[in-house]
């Protein structure tokens, strides 16, 4: 088993966020959950999260995850933070130290790091940076062995010129943590207990420091500001887009797609610019998503076209359907094969049968519509009486004329026709015409008014 100690007690003042910093998101998922998810790829990992500022909010937000919360009431430094977790880690084995605000660390980098630890070695993740300002520097001896980390604020001119920096991420034997952490001192420029001082202590004891660099440098970038968050978001999104392209999805512009969750595309899927996918979305073979769609938690079948500016949430859309432009499909909408929802149509908690059409300007809520039915422009299901919601049932092969109000609960049986402009309050039997509009009158004596002279 590996103890994964994730530090997240700091305040994160510069984010100016009302949330604990590590709950701010990248790709729709909190930064700390990105870290926990990467750690979960390690066999037998147990996560300890060190919390301090807004600890209650963090515990609440992460209550669904299997983690051990460790309190660090006062933030006395990274070494002190890790020390708080010591009572909860195993007496032997290895600890991996991660940071809640370094979200994009990959499982593969972590695995490489863990491989380097043994009884005589500590493993350190380092990276070369063009501008190392602010970071701890990796000091090496003549034989190129890492022998110490010097914090920027404590470094001399020679050390400041070093470009290899400490990412903070390390893997250490638990016995070494127990041995060295209590010996840390805070007699440095920041008056903090530095975790990094562990390195020189271990070296003095004859231990080796083995280092490795991440697969890509963005993995070890921390987030302290909104700008850094936005930059990592772009990097993350471009990575997602690249994976989609590699798997054969046609993205008209990989710089203009946002995946905040999981998007699974079958062969031949095409996605135009500015679409946002949230939660879990699956798109079947040859489905086309036009520009500017927002799609959340949706199962979409083969050969579907979602036209521009449509919003979909918690929906199931079967093969060959046509939706939009400007359609809004709300939770509980289910479209059977070949159904068609046109522009400015809102559908909520309704089933639309095979080949049925709601083509223009309608509201369909709490309805079940059969096969081959046509709902005319401006049809409204009046599903709400001000207190309760009621069902509208419409059979197969029904024709509902334009501007019809269907006052639920009501049933329109198969084969019937509703005349335009009707307000239907009673169920309509099979194969009949129902209409409620008053008859048209003509008045031959009527004179059109003329404008008054003032
Ligand atoms: C630390 C490293 C530095 C490294 C840099 C990489 C130390 C002493 N220095 O510096 O070598 O280059 O990270 O980003 O470790 N935290 C706690 N409790 C504390 C202090 C910090 O939980 O008492 C958490 C913070 O929330 C933060 C992380 O640890 O997420 C890093 O702390 P911070 O003080 O920002 O470290 P740096 O000064 O950046
Ligand atoms: Ca600091």
Coordinates of C-alpha atoms and ligand atoms in Angstrom, one line a residue:
X1 CA 0.0 0.0 0.0
X2 CA 1.1 3.6 -0.7
X3 CA 0.1 6.5 1.5
X4 CA -0.7 9.5 -0.7
X5 CA -0.4 12.7 1.3
X6 CA -2.1 15.6 -0.5
X7 CA -1.4 19.1 0.9
X8 CA -4.3 21.4 0.7
X9 CA -4.3 23.5 3.9
X10 CA -3.1 26.8 2.4
X11 CA -5.4 29.8 2.0
X12 CA -5.0 30.6 -1.7
X13 CA -5.6 34.3 -1.1
X14 CA -4.6 35.3 -4.7
X15 CA -7.4 33.4 -6.3
X16 CA -9.9 35.7 -4.6
X17 CA -12.3 32.8 -4.4
X18 CA -15.0 32.2 -1.8
X19 CA -14.3 28.5 -2.2
X20 CA -11.3 26.7 -0.8
X21 CA -8.7 27.1 -3.5
X22 CA -8.4 23.4 -4.4
X23 CA -12.2 23.2 -5.0
X24 CA -11.8 25.6 -8.0
X25 CA -12.1 23.6 -11.2
X26 CA -10.2 22.6 -14.3
X27 CA -12.4 21.0 -16.9
X28 CA -15.4 21.0 -14.6
X29 CA -13.7 19.0 -11.9
X30 CA -12.1 20.4 -8.8
X31 CA -8.3 20.6 -8.8
X32 CA -8.0 18.3 -5.7
X33 CA -10.2 15.7 -7.4
X34 CA -7.9 15.7 -10.4
X35 CA -5.1 14.9 -8.0
X36 CA -7.1 12.2 -6.1
X37 CA -8.1 10.6 -9.4
X38 CA -4.4 10.4 -10.7
X39 CA -3.4 8.9 -7.4
X40 CA -6.2 6.3 -7.6
X41 CA -4.3 4.7 -10.6
X42 CA -1.7 3.6 -8.1
X43 CA -2.3 0.2 -6.8
X44 CA -3.5 0.2 -3.2
X45 CA -3.3 3.9 -2.7
X46 CA -4.7 5.5 0.5
X47 CA -5.3 9.2 0.3
X48 CA -4.7 11.5 3.2
X49 CA -5.8 15.1 2.6
X50 CA -4.2 17.7 4.8
X51 CA -6.8 20.5 5.3
X52 CA -6.7 23.8 7.2
X53 CA -8.4 26.8 5.7
X54 CA -12.1 26.2 5.2
X55 CA -11.6 22.5 6.2
X56 CA -15.3 22.0 6.7
X57 CA -16.2 23.1 3.1
X58 CA -13.5 20.7 1.8
X59 CA -14.8 17.8 3.8
X60 CA -18.3 18.4 2.7
X61 CA -17.4 18.8 -1.0
X62 CA -15.4 15.6 -0.9
X63 CA -17.6 13.5 1.4
X64 CA -18.4 11.1 -1.5
X65 CA -14.7 10.2 -1.9
X66 CA -12.8 7.7 0.1
X67 CA -10.2 9.9 1.8
X68 CA -8.7 10.4 5.2
X69 CA -8.9 14.0 6.3
X70 CA -5.9 15.3 8.4
X71 CA -6.2 18.7 10.1
X72 CA -3.4 21.2 10.1
X73 CA -4.9 24.0 12.1
X74 CA -1.9 26.4 11.6
X75 CA 0.0 26.5 8.3
X76 CA 3.6 26.3 9.6
X77 CA 5.1 25.0 6.4
X78 CA 5.1 22.0 4.1
X79 CA 7.2 19.9 6.4
X80 CA 4.8 20.6 9.3
X81 CA 1.8 19.7 7.0
X82 CA 3.2 16.3 6.2
X83 CA 4.0 15.7 9.8
X84 CA 0.3 16.1 10.7
X85 CA -0.4 13.0 8.6
X86 CA 2.3 10.8 10.3
X87 CA -0.1 9.3 12.9
X88 CA -2.2 8.0 10.1
X89 CA 0.4 6.4 7.8
X90 CA 1.7 2.8 7.9
X91 CA 4.9 2.3 9.9
X92 CA 6.6 0.9 6.8
X93 CA 6.0 1.4 3.1
X94 CA 6.1 4.5 1.0
X95 CA 4.4 7.9 1.0
X96 CA 3.8 10.0 -2.0
X97 CA 3.5 13.7 -1.4
X98 CA 1.2 15.7 -3.7
X99 CA -0.4 19.1 -3.8
X100 CA -4.1 19.9 -4.1
X101 CA -3.3 22.9 -6.3
X102 CA -1.1 21.0 -8.8
X103 CA -4.0 19.4 -10.6
X104 CA -2.7 17.9 -13.8
X105 CA 0.0 15.5 -12.5
X106 CA -0.4 12.3 -14.5
X107 CA -0.6 8.8 -13.1
X108 CA 2.3 7.7 -15.4
X109 CA 4.6 10.3 -13.9
X110 CA 3.7 9.2 -10.4
X111 CA 4.3 5.6 -11.3
X112 CA 7.8 6.4 -12.6
X113 CA 8.5 8.4 -9.4
X114 CA 7.4 5.6 -7.1
X115 CA 9.6 3.1 -8.9
X116 CA 12.7 5.0 -7.8
X117 CA 12.2 4.6 -4.1
X118 CA 13.9 1.8 -2.2
X119 CA 15.4 1.4 1.3
X120 CA 18.4 3.6 0.5
X121 CA 16.7 6.2 -1.8
X122 CA 14.2 9.0 -1.8
X123 CA 12.6 10.0 -5.1
X124 CA 12.1 13.6 -6.2
X125 CA 10.2 15.0 -9.2
X126 CA 12.1 17.9 -10.6
X127 CA 11.8 20.0 -13.8
X128 CA 14.0 22.4 -15.7
X129 CA 12.4 25.9 -16.0
X130 CA 13.5 28.8 -18.1
X131 CA 12.4 31.1 -15.3
X132 CA 12.9 29.4 -12.0
X133 CA 11.9 32.4 -9.9
X134 CA 10.1 31.5 -6.7
X135 CA 10.9 27.8 -6.8
X136 CA 13.2 25.7 -4.6
X137 CA 16.4 24.9 -6.5
X138 CA 17.9 21.4 -6.8
X139 CA 21.5 21.5 -5.7
X140 CA 23.8 18.8 -7.2
X141 CA 27.3 17.7 -6.3
X142 CA 30.2 17.2 -8.7
X143 CA 28.9 13.7 -9.6
X144 CA 25.5 15.2 -10.4
X145 CA 23.8 13.7 -7.4
X146 CA 21.1 15.8 -5.9
X147 CA 22.1 16.7 -2.4
X148 CA 19.8 19.5 -1.3
X149 CA 16.9 21.8 -2.1
X150 CA 17.4 25.5 -1.4
X151 CA 14.3 27.7 -1.3
X152 CA 14.4 30.8 -3.6
X153 CA 14.2 33.1 -0.6
X154 CA 17.2 31.4 1.0
X155 CA 19.3 30.9 -2.1
X156 CA 22.7 32.6 -2.8
X157 CA 23.5 34.1 -6.2
X158 CA 25.1 30.8 -7.5
X159 CA 22.0 28.8 -6.4
X160 CA 19.6 31.3 -8.0
X161 CA 21.3 30.5 -11.3
X162 CA 20.1 26.9 -11.1
X163 CA 17.3 26.1 -13.5
X164 CA 16.4 22.7 -12.2
X165 CA 13.6 23.2 -9.6
X166 CA 11.7 21.3 -7.0
X167 CA 8.1 20.5 -8.0
X168 CA 7.4 19.6 -4.4
X169 CA 6.3 16.1 -5.4
X170 CA 8.3 13.3 -3.8
X171 CA 8.1 9.7 -2.8
X172 CA 9.7 8.8 0.5
X173 CA 10.0 5.8 2.8
X174 CA 7.6 6.2 5.7
X175 CA 10.5 5.3 8.1
X176 CA 12.4 8.2 6.7
X177 CA 9.5 10.6 7.2
X178 CA 9.1 9.5 10.8
X179 CA 12.8 9.8 11.4
X180 CA 13.5 13.2 9.8
X181 CA 10.3 15.3 10.0
X182 CA 10.4 15.8 13.8
X183 CA 14.0 17.1 13.3
X184 CA 13.0 20.0 10.9
X185 CA 13.7 23.5 12.1
X186 CA 12.2 26.8 11.0
X187 CA 15.3 29.0 11.1
X188 CA 14.9 30.2 7.5
X189 CA 13.8 33.4 5.8
X190 CA 10.1 32.4 5.9
X191 CA 10.1 30.9 9.5
X192 CA 8.5 27.7 8.1
X193 CA 9.2 24.0 8.5
X194 CA 10.4 23.1 5.0
X195 CA 9.6 19.7 3.8
X196 CA 12.5 20.3 1.4
X197 CA 15.1 20.2 4.2
X198 CA 14.5 16.5 4.4
X199 CA 16.7 16.0 1.3
X200 CA 19.9 17.3 2.9
X201 CA 19.2 15.3 6.1
X202 CA 18.8 12.1 4.1
X203 CA 21.9 12.8 2.1
X204 CA 23.9 13.4 5.4
X205 CA 22.7 9.9 6.4
X206 CA 24.2 8.4 3.3
X207 CA 20.9 8.1 1.3
X208 CA 20.6 8.7 -2.4
X209 CA 18.2 11.2 -4.0
X210 CA 16.9 9.9 -7.3
X211 CA 15.2 12.3 -9.6
X212 CA 12.9 12.1 -12.6
X213 CA 11.2 14.8 -14.7
X214 CA 7.4 14.7 -15.6
X215 CA 6.2 13.5 -19.0
X216 CA 5.2 17.1 -19.7
X217 CA 6.1 20.3 -17.8
X218 CA 2.5 21.5 -17.5
X219 CA 1.8 18.5 -15.2
X220 CA 3.6 20.2 -12.3
X221 CA 2.3 23.7 -12.7
X222 CA 0.5 25.0 -9.6
X223 CA -2.5 27.3 -9.6
X224 CA -2.2 30.4 -7.4
X225 CA -4.1 32.9 -9.6
X226 CA -7.1 33.0 -11.9
X227 CA -4.6 33.5 -14.8
X228 CA -2.8 30.3 -14.0
X229 CA -6.1 28.5 -13.6
X230 CA -7.2 29.8 -17.1
X231 CA -3.9 28.8 -18.6
X232 CA -4.1 25.2 -17.2
X233 CA -7.7 25.0 -18.4
X234 CA -6.6 25.8 -22.0
X235 CA -3.8 23.2 -21.8
X236 CA -6.2 20.6 -20.4
X237 CA -8.8 21.3 -23.0
X238 CA -6.3 21.2 -25.9
X239 CA -5.2 17.8 -24.5
X240 CA -8.8 16.5 -24.5
X241 CA -9.3 17.8 -28.1
X242 CA -6.1 16.1 -29.2
X243 CA -7.2 12.8 -27.8
X244 CA -10.5 13.1 -29.7
X245 CA -8.7 13.9 -32.9
X246 CA -6.4 11.0 -32.4
X247 CA -9.4 8.7 -32.0
X248 CA -10.8 9.9 -35.3
X249 CA -13.3 12.5 -34.3
X250 CA -13.6 15.5 -36.7
X251 CA -13.2 18.7 -34.7
X252 CA -13.6 21.7 -36.9
X253 CA -11.5 23.7 -34.4
X254 CA -9.7 21.9 -31.6
X255 CA -9.1 25.2 -29.9
X256 CA -12.9 25.8 -29.6
X257 CA -14.3 22.8 -27.8
X258 CA -14.7 22.3 -24.0
X259 CA -15.1 19.0 -22.4
X260 CA -16.0 19.3 -18.7
X261 CA -16.5 15.6 -18.0
X262 CA -16.3 12.7 -20.3
X263 CA -17.1 12.7 -24.0
X264 CA -17.1 9.4 -25.9
X265 CA -17.4 9.6 -29.7
X266 CA -18.0 6.7 -32.0
X267 CA -16.5 6.7 -35.6
X268 CA -17.4 9.5 -37.9
X269 CA -18.6 12.0 -35.3
X270 CA -18.1 15.6 -36.3
X271 CA -18.2 18.6 -33.9
X272 CA -18.3 22.2 -35.0
X273 CA -16.8 25.2 -33.1
X274 CA -17.8 26.4 -29.6
X275 CA -19.5 23.3 -28.3
X276 CA -19.5 22.6 -24.5
X277 CA -19.9 19.0 -23.2
X278 CA -20.5 18.4 -19.5
X279 CA -20.9 15.3 -17.4
X280 CA -21.0 12.1 -19.4
X281 CA -21.9 12.4 -23.1
X282 CA -21.8 9.7 -25.7
X283 CA -22.2 10.3 -29.4
X284 CA -23.0 7.5 -31.8
X285 CA -21.6 6.8 -35.3
X286 CA -21.7 9.6 -37.8
X287 CA -23.5 12.0 -35.5
X288 CA -23.0 15.7 -36.2
X289 CA -23.0 18.4 -33.6
X290 CA -23.2 21.9 -35.1
X291 CA -21.7 25.0 -33.6
X292 CA -22.5 26.5 -30.2
X293 CA -24.3 23.6 -28.6
X294 CA -24.2 22.9 -24.8
X295 CA -24.7 19.2 -24.1
X296 CA -24.8 17.8 -20.6
X297 CA -25.3 14.1 -19.6
X298 CA -26.6 12.8 -22.9
X299 CA -26.8 9.5 -24.7
X300 CA -27.0 10.3 -28.4
X301 CA -27.3 7.6 -31.0
X302 CA -26.1 7.2 -34.6
X303 CA -26.7 9.6 -37.5
X304 CA -28.2 12.3 -35.3
X305 CA -27.8 15.9 -36.2
X306 CA -27.9 18.5 -33.4
X307 CA -28.1 21.8 -35.1
X308 CA -26.5 25.0 -33.9
X309 CA -27.3 26.7 -30.6
X310 CA -29.1 23.8 -29.0
X311 CA -29.1 23.0 -25.3
X312 CA -29.5 19.5 -24.1
X313 CA -29.4 18.1 -20.6
X314 CA -30.1 14.6 -19.2
X315 CA -31.6 13.3 -22.5
X316 CA -31.6 10.2 -24.6
X317 CA -31.7 10.7 -28.3
X318 CA -32.0 7.6 -30.5
X319 CA -30.7 7.0 -34.1
X320 CA -31.4 9.4 -36.9
X321 CA -33.0 12.2 -34.9
X322 CA -32.8 15.8 -35.9
X323 CA -32.7 18.6 -33.3
X324 CA -32.6 22.3 -33.5
X325 CA -31.3 24.9 -34.3
X326 CA -32.1 26.7 -31.1
X327 CA -33.8 23.7 -29.4
X328 CA -33.9 23.2 -25.7
X329 CA -34.2 19.6 -24.5
X330 CA -34.5 19.4 -20.7
X331 CA -34.1 16.5 -18.3
X332 CA -36.1 13.4 -19.0
X333 CA -36.5 14.0 -22.7
X334 CA -36.4 10.8 -24.8
X335 CA -36.5 10.9 -28.6
X336 CA -37.2 7.6 -30.4
X337 CA -35.6 6.8 -33.8
X338 CA -36.0 9.5 -36.4
X339 CA -37.9 12.0 -34.3
X340 CA -37.5 15.7 -35.2
X341 CA -37.4 18.7 -32.8
X342 CA -37.2 22.0 -34.6
X343 CA -36.3 25.6 -33.8
X344 CA -37.5 27.3 -30.6
X345 CA -39.0 24.1 -29.2
X346 CA -38.6 23.3 -25.5
X347 CA -39.2 19.7 -24.4
X348 CA -39.1 18.5 -20.8
X349 CA -39.7 15.0 -19.3
X350 CA -41.4 13.7 -22.4
X351 CA -41.1 10.8 -24.8
X352 CA -41.4 11.5 -28.5
X353 CA -42.2 8.4 -30.6
X354 CA -40.6 7.1 -33.7
X355 CA -40.6 9.6 -36.6
X356 CA -42.7 12.1 -34.8
X357 CA -42.1 15.9 -35.3
X358 CA -42.3 19.0 -33.2
X359 CA -40.9 21.4 -35.7
X360 CA -41.6 24.9 -34.5
X361 CA -42.1 27.1 -31.4
X362 CA -43.6 24.7 -29.0
X363 CA -43.5 23.6 -25.3
X364 CA -43.9 19.9 -24.7
X365 CA -43.7 19.0 -21.0
X366 CA -44.7 15.8 -19.2
X367 CA -46.0 14.3 -22.4
X368 CA -45.9 10.9 -24.2
X369 CA -46.2 11.1 -27.9
X370 CA -46.6 8.1 -30.1
X371 CA -45.2 7.3 -33.6
X372 CA -45.6 9.3 -36.8
X373 CA -47.4 12.2 -35.0
X374 CA -47.1 15.8 -36.1
X375 CA -47.3 18.6 -33.6
X376 CA -48.0 21.9 -35.2
X377 CA -46.2 25.2 -34.6
X378 CA -46.9 26.9 -31.3
X379 CA -48.5 23.9 -29.6
X380 CA -48.3 24.1 -25.8
X381 CA -48.9 21.3 -23.3
X382 CA -50.4 23.1 -20.3
X383 CA -48.9 20.7 -17.9
X384 CA -49.0 22.8 -14.7
X385 CA -52.1 23.9 -12.9
X386 CA -50.2 26.1 -10.6
X387 CA -49.8 23.3 -8.0
X388 CA -49.3 20.0 -9.7
X389 CA -47.9 18.7 -13.0
X390 CA -50.1 16.6 -15.3
X391 CA -49.5 14.2 -18.2
X392 CA -50.5 14.7 -21.8
X393 CA -50.8 11.5 -23.8
X394 CA -50.8 11.7 -27.6
X395 CA -51.2 8.5 -29.7
X396 CA -49.8 7.5 -33.1
X397 CA -50.4 9.3 -36.3
X398 CA -52.0 12.3 -34.7
X399 CA -52.1 15.8 -36.3
X400 CA -52.1 18.7 -33.9
X401 CA -52.9 22.0 -35.7
X402 CA -50.9 25.1 -34.9
X403 CA -51.4 27.2 -31.9
X404 CA -53.1 24.5 -29.9
X405 CA -53.2 24.4 -26.1
X406 CA -53.5 20.9 -24.6
X407 CA -54.7 21.3 -21.0
X408 CA -53.4 18.3 -19.1
X409 CA -54.3 15.8 -17.9
X410 CA -55.6 15.0 -21.4
X411 CA -55.3 12.2 -24.0
X412 CA -55.4 12.5 -27.7
X413 CA -56.0 9.1 -29.2
X414 CA -54.3 7.7 -32.3
X415 CA -55.4 8.9 -35.7
X416 CA -57.2 12.0 -34.5
X417 CA -56.8 15.6 -35.8
X418 CA -56.9 18.8 -33.7
X419 CA -58.0 22.0 -35.6
X420 CA -55.6 24.9 -35.3
X421 CA -56.1 27.3 -32.5
X422 CA -58.0 24.9 -30.3
X423 CA -57.9 24.7 -26.5
X424 CA -58.3 21.0 -25.7
X425 CA -59.5 20.2 -22.2
X426 CA -61.2 16.8 -22.8
X427 CA -59.7 13.7 -24.2
X428 CA -60.2 13.2 -27.9
X429 CA -61.3 9.8 -29.2
X430 CA -59.5 7.8 -31.9
X431 CA -59.7 9.0 -35.6
X432 CA -61.8 12.1 -34.9
X433 CA -61.5 15.8 -35.6
X434 CA -61.6 18.0 -32.5
X435 CA -61.7 21.7 -32.7
X436 CA -62.8 24.4 -30.2
X437 CA -62.5 27.6 -32.2
X438 CA -65.5 29.8 -32.6
X439 CA -66.9 30.1 -36.1
X440 CA -65.7 32.9 -38.3
X441 CA -68.2 35.7 -39.0
X442 CA -68.5 38.2 -41.7
X443 CA -70.1 41.7 -41.2
X444 CA -70.9 43.5 -44.5
X445 CA -72.2 46.6 -42.6
X446 CA -69.0 47.3 -40.9
X447 CA -67.1 50.5 -41.8
X448 CA -63.5 50.9 -41.1
X449 CA -62.8 53.9 -38.7
X450 CA -61.2 57.0 -40.1
X451 CA -58.7 59.3 -38.4
X452 CA -60.3 62.1 -36.3
X453 CA -59.6 65.7 -37.5
X454 CA -58.1 67.7 -34.6
Ligands
LIG1 C1 7.1 24.7 -2.3 C2 8.5 24.1 -2.1 C3 9.4 24.6 -3.2 C4 8.8 24.2 -4.6 C5 7.4 24.7 -4.7 C6 6.8 24.1 -5.9 C7 8.8 23.9 0.3 C8 9.4 24.5 1.5 N1 9.0 24.5 -0.8 O1 7.3 26.1 -2.1 O2 10.7 24.0 -3.1 O3 9.6 24.7 -5.6 O4 6.6 24.3 -3.5 O5 5.5 24.7 -6.1 O6 8.2 22.9 0.4 N2 0.8 23.9 2.5 C9 0.0 23.3 3.5 N3 0.4 23.6 4.8 C10 1.4 24.5 5.1 C11 2.2 25.0 4.0 C12 1.8 24.7 2.7 O7 -0.9 22.6 3.3 O8 1.7 24.7 6.2 C13 0.4 23.6 1.1 C14 -0.2 24.8 0.4 O9 -1.6 24.8 0.5 C15 0.3 24.6 -1.0 C16 1.5 23.7 -0.9 O10 1.5 23.2 0.3 O11 -0.7 24.0 -1.8 C17 2.8 24.4 -1.2 O12 3.0 25.4 -0.2 P1 3.7 26.8 -0.5 O13 3.9 27.5 0.7 O14 2.9 27.5 -1.6 O15 5.1 26.3 -1.1 P2 6.0 27.1 -2.0 O16 6.5 28.3 -1.2 O17 5.4 27.3 -3.3
LIG2 CA1 5.6 29.3 1.1

